[in-house]
């Protein structure tokens, strides 16, 4: 029996409403979680909001409200986005929740017990926007003498009493981790960046603040709240039952467990340097992999509020459809690289792939059966080479190629394989021409239609992680029972029983109506 699978997004910082980058990360993670469930695994999928820190306090102050009120409002927007985008998370965590405060204080006490925390004075560069500390060697000078972080965010010189974590003591252990587990950081470009950073030497990390109080209180240290990244990273443990639910921890956060973090490339350091060091200090298991995906660009340009090109995922879903948006984002962008989107690209991809290659295949096949066979499913009267060749291609695509790609966190590669199978089915129907066979060879016509019916159901099952609502609607219409909707269960064996039952196929409705480019984007 396969081990449980734990997968998380980064938790989103909700000092503003969600944008398309948030949607991209959670959609990709959702597709992987759905795939793993379809492989029969016990999956725990967590996402949520990271609600503490100076930036939240400043944003709330600017609006004349309390940080808690801001957090409640903004977390609500992220929850609505997830529901609208059909995200199948098992928990939406908020770091302001009491059980998360308990978990954060527990890992703090574990690190303290290991001798890795000490009280000192912090003097150095701090980015409010990144909620991150930076060494002098990382700072560059921008226009007008403004000091900037490696992320091009302004930094300010900060002086205050602080607790420190002995990060410097973990340099060799971290390098040993990267060497022994080459896939711990993916893709390789991110791994190489982190290797260079750690090899350059690590400084101890300031892990508390006294200049604001919106955060998790440091145990036994009045006036100190935890550095937001100690608190934020611990959310992964909170969802897995830390520190009190030993059974849940043993299931979803075990030594050698299959634990994957899906995050943006800008926060890889926090997840692959600070986080494993904290876990080592607390004597807790490490995740199996951290995958840093790229950014989404608007027509090739980085999104910016000042430029006014930040896209609202809810608006895009309303304009083009949830599944159409999901499909575009996962097919268009190679996961791990930066990618670009535009209204024209979404419309083109949806119409060509979903509408023409798959939707039209299903529409004309099922309509033909409903009209010419009164909805009775056709029988298979033997198979010829063309039928066997198509089934062999489908079997390789659905049982081998697509699962391998999803397991490698390469949804675009999985979709490419699926699309090739769609093209093969379209070539098959054009070559076999069941509309012509109706007049010349009724038995062969039935075999061709039955072959296509099976193929369409298999294709719908295979693409469920990407377009769950549309694929589910099609499978419901086709009468395929829920227990057959997995990569292991789908095949041709279910068809005979369905054809011999009292099931009658109703005339289908178009699955993916053709999209038109909105006037403002034309």
PDB file of C-alpha atoms in Angstrom, residues 383-392 428 432 444:
ATOM      1  CA  UNK A 383     -11.496  -5.406 -33.285  1.00  0.00           C
ATOM      2  CA  UNK A 384      -9.228  -4.608 -36.190  1.00  0.00           C
ATOM      3  CA  UNK A 385      -5.710  -3.169 -36.186  1.00  0.00           C
ATOM      4  CA  UNK A 386      -6.854   0.442 -36.058  1.00  0.00           C
ATOM      5  CA  UNK A 387      -8.945  -0.209 -32.937  1.00  0.00           C
ATOM      6  CA  UNK A 388      -6.134  -2.069 -31.189  1.00  0.00           C
ATOM      7  CA  UNK A 389      -3.618   0.618 -32.112  1.00  0.00           C
ATOM      8  CA  UNK A 390      -5.819   3.347 -30.649  1.00  0.00           C
ATOM      9  CA  UNK A 391      -6.405   1.416 -27.422  1.00  0.00           C
ATOM     10  CA  UNK A 392      -2.662   0.759 -27.079  1.00  0.00           C
ATOM     11  CA  UNK A 428      -9.395   7.615 -36.000  1.00  0.00           C
ATOM     12  CA  UNK A 432     -13.189   5.201 -39.898  1.00  0.00           C
ATOM     13  CA  UNK A 444     -18.307  -2.068 -38.060  1.00  0.00           C
TER      14      UNK A 444
END
